[in-house]
């Protein structure tokens, strides 16, 4: 019986293989429209300050965008979403305005550096400030407080304040 | 002797001073009473002239008719309308701006004010430190905010009908009632529709929102960074979300209703120490909802929220009864009724969560258990989801297999033997019958 279960658990890998080939093309960050609402909390994204995020999903034309990098992580770290993700983008706060981050400042979230626990206000709880360069993240942390972390260390436990 | 006389003289002087003060005080009090008057007006010019001259305590009655323009109130007066009195702001700015405390606006119809949200265009705009404003039994119809207040306290907004502009895009409309840094407001018995949020409360404290009706809008009540608030007896229909609690603390949300929400009945997001009880959520359904996008209609959606109690609510006929994202584990869930939702519970995390309190769990439609000692609690624990549910959440592409006989067989097998580490939701004390009061 265990074998049967194992076989069923293998089924998804078939889909994974067939999808791989189609995902080669470069994924580009999309602009956040004035009316766009956060995919997770539903709020108007541009109404609030701080870095935003967006998640590109395999085989989906809709690109979920988020009011904050925090909500982007809260979505993308969920087990059911993790493996659907083809690309993640966050604002580089080293090159754009904190209150009105600009669409041309989106960078690859996986290569970005994050400052957690800063006094700078974003939305939906403590800010997860994102930067392209580690040195800018360190400079920001010296000015506004917080710890500098790579992408992999931003996890649910951290976001939940555990 | 000399010294004694001096003292005596001093007492006399003091006595005279006190008498004088008392006299002046009573004169002041008396004057404000004696001069408080009721005036009536019948056009905008008269109204403007009177508003400029009026004193605290005066009442101005607007006779039936249209009053074009914008009006400022700088004294604690009452502005009331006869039936048919309409203030028309002619499409720009705010119709009434209140600068003083103790202003009452009642029985008026206000229409056609501006829709510049950045300028806070409102039917009634309450300025900083104008406390104890009362907005009662008015009919407000326009593009911007219905009532907007910042930095004030003890505002009452009751029994108004507030309608936004259905032609405008939802997020470009004003909120029915927008309160930022307002302490102890009371919002009661209003009907609010075609707006962005019915009641939006930011950085507030001790608000009371009761017995309002919300429809055709984003959210019924939207709390942001608010504390010690209470809401009951409200009803939201055909909204994006019923009651959104975000980054807030100690909110008591009970005995409210939501039906036909597209996204959620209740949202708990970054919210702590709050109580969500005895609410009824039905038909939360997103016609565009997709499992892959996680945007199906949810009776209650919990993420990043800790130390809240979700109890004695009814979640029924929705795409998902309760969706708890990872990060929402630390909440108490008991006494709820999950009835006929397409998916009763969605939780994809790795923890094993016990959803009961003090030996009482939840009621689950479709669960048939034995209750041999007739205490109302089933003999066996209940797991609303099995490992295969989780498998299909993780691999929605395999969804077409969901109803195949092999999967049915596997489900049965899994229910008989535990193969994997137990995770997901367990209710060790499922309620055997529904509470008819819900």
Coordinates of C-alpha atoms in Angstrom, one line a residue:
Chain A
X1 CA 0.0 0.0 0.0
X2 CA 2.8 2.4 0.8
X3 CA 4.1 1.9 -2.7
X4 CA 0.8 3.0 -4.2
X5 CA 1.0 6.1 -2.1
X6 CA 4.5 6.8 -3.2
X7 CA 3.5 6.5 -6.8
X8 CA 0.7 9.0 -6.3
X9 CA 3.1 11.4 -4.7
X10 CA 5.3 11.1 -7.8
X11 CA 2.6 12.3 -10.1
X12 CA 3.4 16.0 -9.5
X13 CA 7.0 15.5 -10.7
X14 CA 5.6 14.7 -14.2
X15 CA 4.0 18.2 -14.3
X16 CA 7.1 19.8 -13.0
X17 CA 9.1 18.3 -15.9
X18 CA 6.6 19.4 -18.6
X19 CA 6.5 23.0 -17.3
X20 CA 10.2 23.5 -17.0
X21 CA 10.8 24.0 -20.7
X22 CA 8.2 26.8 -21.1
X23 CA 9.7 28.9 -18.3
X24 CA 13.0 29.7 -19.9
X25 CA 12.0 33.2 -21.1
X26 CA 13.0 36.2 -19.0
X27 CA 10.4 37.3 -16.5
X28 CA 10.1 41.1 -16.1
X29 CA 8.7 43.1 -13.2
X30 CA 5.3 44.6 -13.9
X31 CA 4.3 48.2 -13.1
X32 CA 1.9 48.6 -10.1
X33 CA -1.2 50.3 -11.3
X34 CA -2.8 53.0 -9.3
X35 CA -5.8 50.9 -8.6
X36 CA -4.1 47.6 -7.9
X37 CA -4.9 45.9 -4.6
X38 CA -2.7 43.7 -2.5
X39 CA -3.2 40.1 -3.4
X40 CA -3.1 39.1 0.2
X41 CA -4.8 41.8 2.3
X42 CA -6.7 43.5 -0.5
X43 CA -5.6 47.0 0.3
X44 CA -4.7 49.7 -2.3
X45 CA -1.0 49.2 -2.8
X46 CA 0.1 52.7 -3.7
X47 CA -1.8 54.2 -0.7
X48 CA 0.8 53.2 1.8
X49 CA 4.6 53.8 2.1
X50 CA 7.5 51.4 1.9
X51 CA 8.8 48.7 -0.5
X52 CA 6.3 46.6 -2.4
X53 CA 6.6 43.1 -3.9
X54 CA 5.3 41.0 -6.8
X55 CA 5.2 37.3 -7.5
X56 CA 5.2 35.7 -10.9
X57 CA 3.5 32.3 -10.9
X58 CA 4.1 29.4 -13.3
X59 CA 1.3 29.1 -15.9
X60 CA -0.6 32.1 -14.5
X61 CA -1.2 35.3 -16.4
X62 CA -2.2 37.2 -13.2
X63 CA 0.8 38.6 -11.4
X64 CA -0.1 39.0 -7.7
X65 CA 1.3 42.2 -6.3
X66 CA 1.6 43.2 -2.6
X67 CA 1.2 46.2 -0.4
X68 CA 4.5 45.4 1.3
X69 CA 7.5 43.1 1.0
X70 CA 6.1 41.5 4.2
X71 CA 2.8 40.4 2.5
X72 CA 4.8 39.2 -0.5
X73 CA 6.8 37.0 1.8
X74 CA 3.7 35.9 3.7
X75 CA 2.3 34.7 0.4
X76 CA 5.4 33.3 -1.2
X77 CA 6.5 31.4 1.9
X78 CA 3.2 29.5 2.1
X79 CA 3.8 25.8 1.2
X80 CA 1.1 25.8 -1.4
X81 CA 2.5 28.8 -3.3
X82 CA 6.2 28.1 -2.9
X83 CA 6.6 25.7 -5.8
X84 CA 4.4 27.8 -8.2
X85 CA 6.7 30.7 -8.2
X86 CA 8.8 31.6 -11.2
X87 CA 10.1 35.0 -10.1
X88 CA 9.9 37.4 -7.2
X89 CA 10.5 41.2 -7.3
X90 CA 10.9 43.8 -4.6
X91 CA 11.8 47.5 -4.6
X92 CA 15.4 48.5 -4.2
X93 CA 15.0 51.2 -1.5
X94 CA 18.6 52.3 -2.1
X95 CA 17.4 53.8 -5.5
X96 CA 13.9 55.0 -4.9
X97 CA 11.7 57.1 -2.6
X98 CA 10.5 55.4 0.6
X99 CA 7.0 56.9 0.5
X100 CA 6.4 56.4 -3.3
X101 CA 8.7 53.6 -4.6
X102 CA 8.9 53.6 -8.3
X103 CA 8.2 50.8 -10.8
X104 CA 11.7 51.0 -12.3
X105 CA 13.3 50.1 -9.0
X106 CA 12.1 46.5 -8.9
X107 CA 14.9 44.0 -8.5
X108 CA 15.1 40.2 -8.1
X109 CA 14.0 39.5 -4.5
X110 CA 16.1 36.4 -4.2
X111 CA 19.3 38.4 -4.7
X112 CA 18.2 41.2 -2.5
X113 CA 19.2 42.1 1.1
X114 CA 16.7 42.8 3.8
X115 CA 16.6 45.0 6.9
X116 CA 14.2 43.7 9.5
X117 CA 13.3 45.5 12.7
X118 CA 13.8 49.0 11.5
X119 CA 12.1 52.2 12.8
X120 CA 11.0 53.1 9.3
X121 CA 7.3 52.6 8.8
X122 CA 5.8 50.5 5.9
X123 CA 2.5 48.8 6.2
X124 CA 1.1 45.6 7.7
X125 CA 3.5 45.4 10.6
X126 CA 7.2 46.0 10.8
X127 CA 8.9 46.8 7.5
X128 CA 11.0 44.3 5.6
X129 CA 13.2 46.9 3.8
X130 CA 14.7 45.6 0.6
X131 CA 18.0 46.6 -1.0
X132 CA 20.0 45.6 -4.1
X133 CA 23.4 46.0 -2.4
X134 CA 24.4 44.7 1.0
X135 CA 26.3 47.9 1.7
X136 CA 23.2 50.0 1.3
X137 CA 21.3 47.6 3.5
X138 CA 24.0 48.0 6.2
X139 CA 24.0 51.8 5.8
X140 CA 20.2 51.8 6.2
X141 CA 20.3 49.6 9.3
X142 CA 22.9 51.9 10.9
X143 CA 20.6 54.9 10.3
X144 CA 17.2 53.4 11.1
X145 CA 18.1 50.2 13.1
X146 CA 17.4 46.6 12.3
X147 CA 19.2 43.4 11.3
X148 CA 20.6 42.8 7.7
X149 CA 19.5 39.5 6.3
X150 CA 19.7 37.6 3.0
X151 CA 16.6 36.4 1.2
X152 CA 16.8 32.9 2.7
X153 CA 16.6 34.1 6.3
X154 CA 13.3 36.0 5.9
X155 CA 10.9 33.2 7.0
X156 CA 7.4 32.8 8.5
X157 CA 8.8 32.6 12.1
X158 CA 10.6 35.9 11.7
X159 CA 7.6 37.6 10.2
X160 CA 5.3 36.2 12.9
X161 CA 7.6 37.7 15.5
X162 CA 8.3 34.3 17.1
Chain B
X1 CA -3.0 95.4 66.5
X2 CA -1.8 96.9 63.3
X3 CA -0.9 93.6 62.0
X4 CA -4.4 92.3 62.8
X5 CA -6.1 95.1 61.0
X6 CA -4.0 94.4 58.0
X7 CA -5.0 90.8 57.9
X8 CA -8.6 91.8 58.2
X9 CA -8.3 94.2 55.3
X10 CA -6.7 91.3 53.3
X11 CA -9.7 89.1 53.9
X12 CA -12.1 91.7 52.8
X13 CA -10.2 92.2 49.5
X14 CA -10.1 88.5 48.9
X15 CA -13.8 88.3 49.5
X16 CA -14.5 91.1 47.1
X17 CA -12.4 89.5 44.5
X18 CA -14.1 86.1 44.8
X19 CA -17.5 87.7 44.6
X20 CA -16.5 89.6 41.5
X21 CA -15.2 86.4 39.9
X22 CA -18.4 84.5 40.7
X23 CA -20.5 87.4 39.3
X24 CA -18.5 87.5 36.1
X25 CA -18.7 83.7 35.7
X26 CA -22.4 83.7 36.2
X27 CA -22.8 86.6 33.9
X28 CA -20.9 84.7 31.3
X29 CA -22.9 81.6 31.8
X30 CA -26.1 83.5 31.8
X31 CA -25.2 85.4 28.7
X32 CA -24.5 82.3 26.7
X33 CA -27.8 80.9 27.7
X34 CA -29.8 84.1 27.2
X35 CA -28.3 84.7 23.7
X36 CA -28.5 81.1 22.4
X37 CA -31.2 81.4 19.8
X38 CA -32.9 79.5 17.0
X39 CA -32.8 81.1 13.6
X40 CA -34.2 79.9 10.3
X41 CA -32.8 80.6 6.9
X42 CA -34.0 80.0 3.4
X43 CA -31.0 80.6 1.1
X44 CA -27.2 80.2 1.0
X45 CA -26.5 84.0 1.6
X46 CA -28.6 84.0 4.7
X47 CA -27.0 80.8 5.9
X48 CA -23.5 82.1 5.4
X49 CA -24.2 85.4 7.1
X50 CA -25.7 83.6 10.1
X51 CA -22.9 81.1 10.3
X52 CA -20.5 84.0 10.6
X53 CA -22.5 85.7 13.3
X54 CA -23.8 82.7 15.2
X55 CA -22.6 81.9 18.8
X56 CA -22.0 78.7 20.6
X57 CA -25.3 77.1 21.5
X58 CA -27.3 78.6 18.6
X59 CA -29.5 76.6 16.3
X60 CA -30.0 77.3 12.6
X61 CA -32.9 75.7 10.8
X62 CA -32.7 75.4 7.0
X63 CA -36.1 75.8 5.4
X64 CA -36.8 73.5 2.5
X65 CA -34.9 74.4 -0.6
X66 CA -31.5 74.0 -2.3
X67 CA -28.5 75.7 -0.7
X68 CA -25.6 75.8 -3.2
X69 CA -22.1 76.2 -2.0
X70 CA -19.6 75.2 0.8
X71 CA -20.2 76.2 4.4
X72 CA -17.8 76.6 7.3
X73 CA -18.9 76.3 11.0
X74 CA -16.7 78.0 13.5
X75 CA -18.9 77.8 16.6
X76 CA -20.6 75.0 18.5
X77 CA -24.0 75.3 16.9
X78 CA -26.7 73.0 15.7
X79 CA -27.5 73.0 12.0
X80 CA -30.7 71.2 11.2
X81 CA -32.8 70.9 8.0
X82 CA -36.5 71.0 7.4
X83 CA -37.7 68.2 5.2
X84 CA -36.5 69.1 1.7
X85 CA -33.5 71.2 2.8
X86 CA -30.6 70.2 0.5
X87 CA -27.0 71.5 0.6
X88 CA -25.4 71.1 -2.8
X89 CA -21.7 71.6 -3.0
X90 CA -21.8 71.9 -6.8
X91 CA -19.2 69.2 -7.4
X92 CA -16.3 70.7 -5.5
X93 CA -14.7 70.8 -2.1
X94 CA -16.5 69.8 1.1
X95 CA -20.1 70.8 1.7
X96 CA -19.7 71.5 5.4
X97 CA -16.4 72.0 7.2
X98 CA -16.5 71.9 11.0
X99 CA -13.8 73.9 12.9
X100 CA -15.4 74.0 16.4
X101 CA -16.3 71.5 19.1
X102 CA -19.9 70.6 19.9
X103 CA -21.4 71.0 16.5
X104 CA -24.5 69.0 15.5
X105 CA -25.6 68.5 11.9
X106 CA -29.0 66.8 11.6
X107 CA -31.9 66.1 9.2
X108 CA -30.0 67.5 6.2
X109 CA -29.6 66.3 2.7
X110 CA -26.2 66.9 1.4
X111 CA -25.2 66.1 -2.2
X112 CA -22.7 66.6 -5.0
X113 CA -19.6 67.4 -3.0
X114 CA -16.1 67.0 -4.5
X115 CA -14.3 63.7 -5.0
X116 CA -10.7 64.7 -4.5
X117 CA -9.7 62.2 -1.9
X118 CA -6.3 63.8 -1.4
X119 CA -8.0 67.0 -0.3
X120 CA -10.4 65.0 1.8
X121 CA -13.5 66.3 0.0
X122 CA -16.4 65.2 2.2
X123 CA -20.1 65.9 2.8
X124 CA -19.0 66.8 6.4
X125 CA -15.3 67.4 7.1
X126 CA -14.4 67.6 10.8
X127 CA -11.1 69.4 11.4
X128 CA -8.5 68.7 14.0
X129 CA -9.6 69.1 17.7
X130 CA -13.2 69.7 16.8
X131 CA -14.6 67.3 19.4
X132 CA -18.0 66.0 20.2
X133 CA -19.4 66.6 16.7
X134 CA -22.8 64.9 16.1
X135 CA -23.9 63.9 12.6
X136 CA -27.5 62.5 12.9
X137 CA -30.2 61.4 10.5
X138 CA -28.7 63.0 7.3
X139 CA -28.8 61.8 3.8
X140 CA -25.4 62.1 2.2
X141 CA -24.9 61.4 -1.6
X142 CA -21.6 62.2 -3.3
X143 CA -18.3 61.2 -4.6
X144 CA -15.8 61.8 -1.8
X145 CA -16.1 60.9 1.9
X146 CA -19.4 60.9 3.7
X147 CA -18.0 62.0 7.1
X148 CA -14.2 62.5 7.5
X149 CA -12.5 63.4 10.7
X150 CA -8.8 63.5 11.9
X151 CA -7.4 64.2 15.4
X152 CA -10.6 64.6 17.4
X153 CA -12.6 62.7 19.9
X154 CA -16.1 61.7 20.9
X155 CA -17.7 62.0 17.5
X156 CA -21.2 60.5 17.0
X157 CA -22.4 59.5 13.5
X158 CA -25.8 57.9 13.7
X159 CA -28.8 57.0 11.6
X160 CA -27.4 58.5 8.4
X161 CA -27.8 57.2 4.9
X162 CA -24.5 57.6 3.1
X163 CA -24.2 56.7 -0.6
X164 CA -21.1 57.1 -2.8
X165 CA -21.0 57.3 -6.5
X166 CA -21.5 53.9 -8.1
X167 CA -20.1 55.2 -11.4
X168 CA -16.7 55.7 -9.9
X169 CA -14.2 52.9 -9.6
X170 CA -14.5 51.5 -6.1
X171 CA -11.0 52.5 -4.9
X172 CA -11.5 56.1 -6.2
X173 CA -14.6 56.6 -4.0
X174 CA -14.3 58.0 -0.6
X175 CA -15.0 56.0 2.5
X176 CA -18.5 56.3 4.0
X177 CA -17.0 57.3 7.4
X178 CA -13.2 57.9 7.6
X179 CA -11.7 58.4 11.0
X180 CA -8.0 58.9 11.6
X181 CA -6.6 59.3 15.1
X182 CA -10.1 59.8 16.5
X183 CA -10.8 58.6 20.0
X184 CA -14.0 57.1 21.2
X185 CA -16.2 57.7 18.2
X186 CA -19.7 56.1 18.1
X187 CA -21.0 55.0 14.6
X188 CA -24.5 53.7 14.9
X189 CA -27.4 52.7 12.7
X190 CA -26.1 54.1 9.4
X191 CA -26.8 52.6 6.0
X192 CA -23.7 52.9 3.8
X193 CA -23.3 51.8 0.2
X194 CA -21.4 52.5 -3.1
X195 CA -18.4 53.7 -1.2
X196 CA -14.8 52.4 -0.8
X197 CA -14.9 51.2 2.9
X198 CA -18.0 51.7 4.9
X199 CA -16.2 52.7 8.1
X200 CA -12.4 53.2 7.9
X201 CA -10.6 53.6 11.3
X202 CA -6.9 54.3 11.3
X203 CA -4.8 54.8 14.5
X204 CA -8.0 55.0 16.5
X205 CA -9.0 54.1 20.0
X206 CA -12.1 52.8 21.7
X207 CA -14.5 53.1 18.7
X208 CA -17.9 51.7 18.9
X209 CA -19.5 50.6 15.6
X210 CA -22.9 49.1 16.0
X211 CA -26.0 48.2 14.0
X212 CA -24.8 49.6 10.6
X213 CA -25.7 48.2 7.2
X214 CA -23.0 48.0 4.5
X215 CA -23.3 47.0 0.8
X216 CA -21.7 47.4 -2.6
X217 CA -18.3 48.5 -1.3
X218 CA -14.7 47.3 -0.5
X219 CA -15.0 46.5 3.2
X220 CA -17.7 47.1 5.7
X221 CA -15.4 48.0 8.6
X222 CA -11.6 48.4 8.0
X223 CA -9.4 48.8 11.1
X224 CA -5.8 49.9 10.6
X225 CA -3.4 50.3 13.6
X226 CA -6.4 50.6 15.9
X227 CA -6.9 49.6 19.5
X228 CA -9.6 48.7 22.0
X229 CA -12.5 48.9 19.5
X230 CA -15.8 47.2 19.5
X231 CA -18.3 46.3 16.7
X232 CA -21.5 44.4 16.9
X233 CA -24.9 44.1 15.2
X234 CA -23.5 45.2 11.8
X235 CA -24.5 43.6 8.5
X236 CA -22.5 43.6 5.3
X237 CA -23.8 42.3 2.0
X238 CA -22.2 42.1 -1.4
X239 CA -18.8 43.5 -0.4
X240 CA -15.2 42.6 -1.2
X241 CA -14.7 41.8 2.5
X242 CA -16.9 42.2 5.6
X243 CA -14.7 43.2 8.5
X244 CA -10.9 43.7 8.0
X245 CA -8.8 43.8 11.1
X246 CA -5.3 44.8 10.2
X247 CA -2.3 45.7 12.4
X248 CA -4.8 46.2 15.2
X249 CA -5.1 45.1 18.8
X250 CA -7.9 44.3 21.3
X251 CA -10.8 44.5 18.8
X252 CA -14.0 42.9 20.0
X253 CA -16.0 41.9 16.9
X254 CA -19.1 40.0 17.7
X255 CA -22.7 39.3 16.5
X256 CA -22.0 40.8 13.0
X257 CA -23.2 39.3 9.7
X258 CA -21.6 39.1 6.3
X259 CA -23.1 37.5 3.2
X260 CA -22.0 37.5 -0.4
X261 CA -18.4 38.7 0.2
X262 CA -16.1 38.1 -2.7
X263 CA -12.9 37.8 -0.7
X264 CA -13.5 37.2 3.0
X265 CA -16.1 37.6 5.7
X266 CA -13.5 38.4 8.4
X267 CA -9.8 39.1 7.9
X268 CA -7.3 38.9 10.8
X269 CA -4.0 40.2 9.6
X270 CA -1.2 41.2 12.0
X271 CA -3.8 41.6 14.6
X272 CA -3.5 40.5 18.3
X273 CA -5.5 39.9 21.4
X274 CA -8.8 40.3 19.5
X275 CA -12.1 38.5 19.8
X276 CA -14.1 37.3 16.9
X277 CA -17.3 35.7 18.2
X278 CA -20.9 34.8 17.3
X279 CA -20.6 36.3 13.8
X280 CA -22.3 34.8 10.9
X281 CA -20.6 34.5 7.5
X282 CA -22.3 33.0 4.5
X283 CA -21.7 32.8 0.8
X284 CA -18.1 34.1 0.7
X285 CA -17.5 33.3 -3.0
X286 CA -15.1 34.7 -5.5
X287 CA -16.3 33.9 -9.1
X288 CA -12.8 34.5 -10.3
X289 CA -11.2 32.4 -7.5
X290 CA -8.5 29.9 -8.3
X291 CA -6.8 27.4 -6.0
X292 CA -3.5 28.3 -7.7
X293 CA -3.9 32.0 -6.8
X294 CA -5.3 31.3 -3.3
X295 CA -8.0 33.9 -3.9
X296 CA -11.1 31.8 -3.3
X297 CA -13.8 33.3 -1.1
X298 CA -13.0 32.7 2.6
X299 CA -15.4 32.8 5.6
X300 CA -12.4 34.0 7.7
X301 CA -8.9 34.5 6.6
X302 CA -6.1 34.5 9.2
X303 CA -2.5 35.3 8.6
X304 CA 0.3 36.7 10.6
X305 CA -2.2 37.1 13.5
X306 CA -1.5 35.8 17.0
X307 CA -3.3 35.4 20.3
X308 CA -6.8 36.0 19.0
X309 CA -10.0 34.0 19.8
X310 CA -12.2 32.8 17.0
X311 CA -15.2 31.3 18.7
X312 CA -18.9 30.5 18.3
X313 CA -19.1 31.9 14.8
X314 CA -21.0 30.4 11.9
X315 CA -19.1 29.9 8.7
X316 CA -21.3 28.6 6.0
X317 CA -21.8 28.1 2.2
X318 CA -18.5 29.7 1.3
X319 CA -15.6 28.6 -1.0
X320 CA -13.5 28.0 2.1
X321 CA -14.8 28.2 5.6
X322 CA -11.6 29.2 7.3
X323 CA -8.3 29.7 5.6
X324 CA -5.4 29.8 8.1
X325 CA -2.1 30.7 6.4
X326 CA 1.2 29.7 8.0
X327 CA 1.9 32.3 10.6
X328 CA -1.7 32.2 11.9
X329 CA -1.3 29.2 14.0
X330 CA -1.3 30.9 17.4
X331 CA -5.0 31.5 17.8
X332 CA -7.8 29.8 19.7
X333 CA -10.5 28.3 17.5
X334 CA -13.5 26.7 19.2
X335 CA -17.3 26.6 19.3
X336 CA -17.5 27.6 15.6
X337 CA -19.9 26.0 13.2
X338 CA -18.5 25.1 9.8
X339 CA -21.5 24.2 7.7
X340 CA -21.5 23.3 4.0
X341 CA -18.5 25.1 2.8
X342 CA -16.9 23.8 -0.3
X343 CA -13.7 23.4 1.6
X344 CA -14.3 23.6 5.4
X345 CA -10.7 24.3 6.4
X346 CA -7.6 25.1 4.4
X347 CA -4.3 25.0 6.3
X348 CA -1.2 23.9 4.5
X349 CA 1.3 24.4 7.3
X350 CA 3.3 21.6 8.9
X351 CA 2.1 22.0 12.5
X352 CA -0.6 20.0 14.2
X353 CA -3.2 22.4 15.5
X354 CA -5.7 21.6 18.2
X355 CA -8.9 23.5 17.6
X356 CA -10.8 23.1 20.8
X357 CA -10.8 24.8 24.2
X358 CA -11.7 23.4 27.6
X359 CA -12.8 20.1 26.0
X360 CA -15.1 21.8 23.5
X361 CA -14.4 21.9 19.8
X362 CA -16.3 23.0 16.8
X363 CA -19.4 21.7 14.9
X364 CA -18.6 20.3 11.4
X365 CA -21.3 19.6 9.0
X366 CA -20.8 16.3 7.3
X367 CA -19.0 14.8 10.3
X368 CA -20.9 11.9 11.7
X369 CA -19.5 10.7 15.0
X370 CA -20.8 8.7 17.9
X371 CA -21.6 10.3 21.2
X372 CA -22.0 7.3 23.5
X373 CA -22.2 9.2 26.8
X374 CA -24.6 11.9 25.3
X375 CA -22.5 14.9 26.4
X376 CA -22.8 16.6 23.1
X377 CA -19.2 15.9 22.3
X378 CA -18.2 13.2 19.8
X379 CA -16.3 10.2 21.1
X380 CA -13.5 10.5 18.5
X381 CA -11.5 13.4 17.4
X382 CA -12.0 14.9 13.9
X383 CA -9.5 15.8 11.3
X384 CA -11.3 18.1 8.7
X385 CA -8.4 17.5 6.2
X386 CA -6.4 14.5 5.3
X387 CA -3.0 14.2 3.7
X388 CA -4.5 14.0 0.3
X389 CA -6.2 17.4 0.7
X390 CA -2.8 18.8 1.4
X391 CA -1.3 17.0 -1.6
X392 CA -3.8 18.6 -3.9
X393 CA -3.2 22.1 -2.4
X394 CA 0.5 21.7 -3.0
X395 CA -0.1 20.3 -6.5
X396 CA -3.3 21.8 -7.9
X397 CA -2.4 20.5 -11.4
X398 CA -3.3 17.1 -10.1
X399 CA -6.8 18.3 -9.3
X400 CA -8.4 16.3 -12.1
X401 CA -7.5 13.2 -10.1
X402 CA -9.3 14.4 -7.1
X403 CA -12.5 12.5 -7.8
X404 CA -10.9 9.4 -9.2
X405 CA -11.6 6.0 -7.5
X406 CA -7.9 5.5 -6.8
X407 CA -7.9 8.7 -4.7
X408 CA -11.1 7.7 -3.0
X409 CA -9.5 4.4 -2.1
X410 CA -6.3 6.2 -0.8
X411 CA -8.4 8.5 1.3
X412 CA -10.1 5.6 2.9
X413 CA -6.8 3.8 3.5
X414 CA -5.3 7.0 4.9
X415 CA -8.3 7.4 7.3
X416 CA -7.6 3.9 8.6
X417 CA -3.9 4.1 9.1
X418 CA -1.6 7.0 9.8
X419 CA 1.2 7.1 7.2
X420 CA 2.8 10.4 7.6
X421 CA 3.7 12.7 10.6
X422 CA 0.4 14.1 11.7
X423 CA -0.1 17.7 10.8
X424 CA -3.0 20.0 10.0
X425 CA -6.1 20.6 12.1
X426 CA -7.4 18.3 14.7
X427 CA -10.6 18.9 16.8
X428 CA -10.4 16.5 19.7
X429 CA -13.9 17.4 21.0
X430 CA -16.1 17.9 17.9
X431 CA -19.6 19.1 18.8
X432 CA -22.2 16.6 17.8
X433 CA -25.0 18.9 17.0
X434 CA -25.4 22.5 15.8
X435 CA -26.3 25.3 18.1
X436 CA -29.6 26.5 16.9
X437 CA -29.1 30.0 18.0
X438 CA -26.3 30.6 15.5

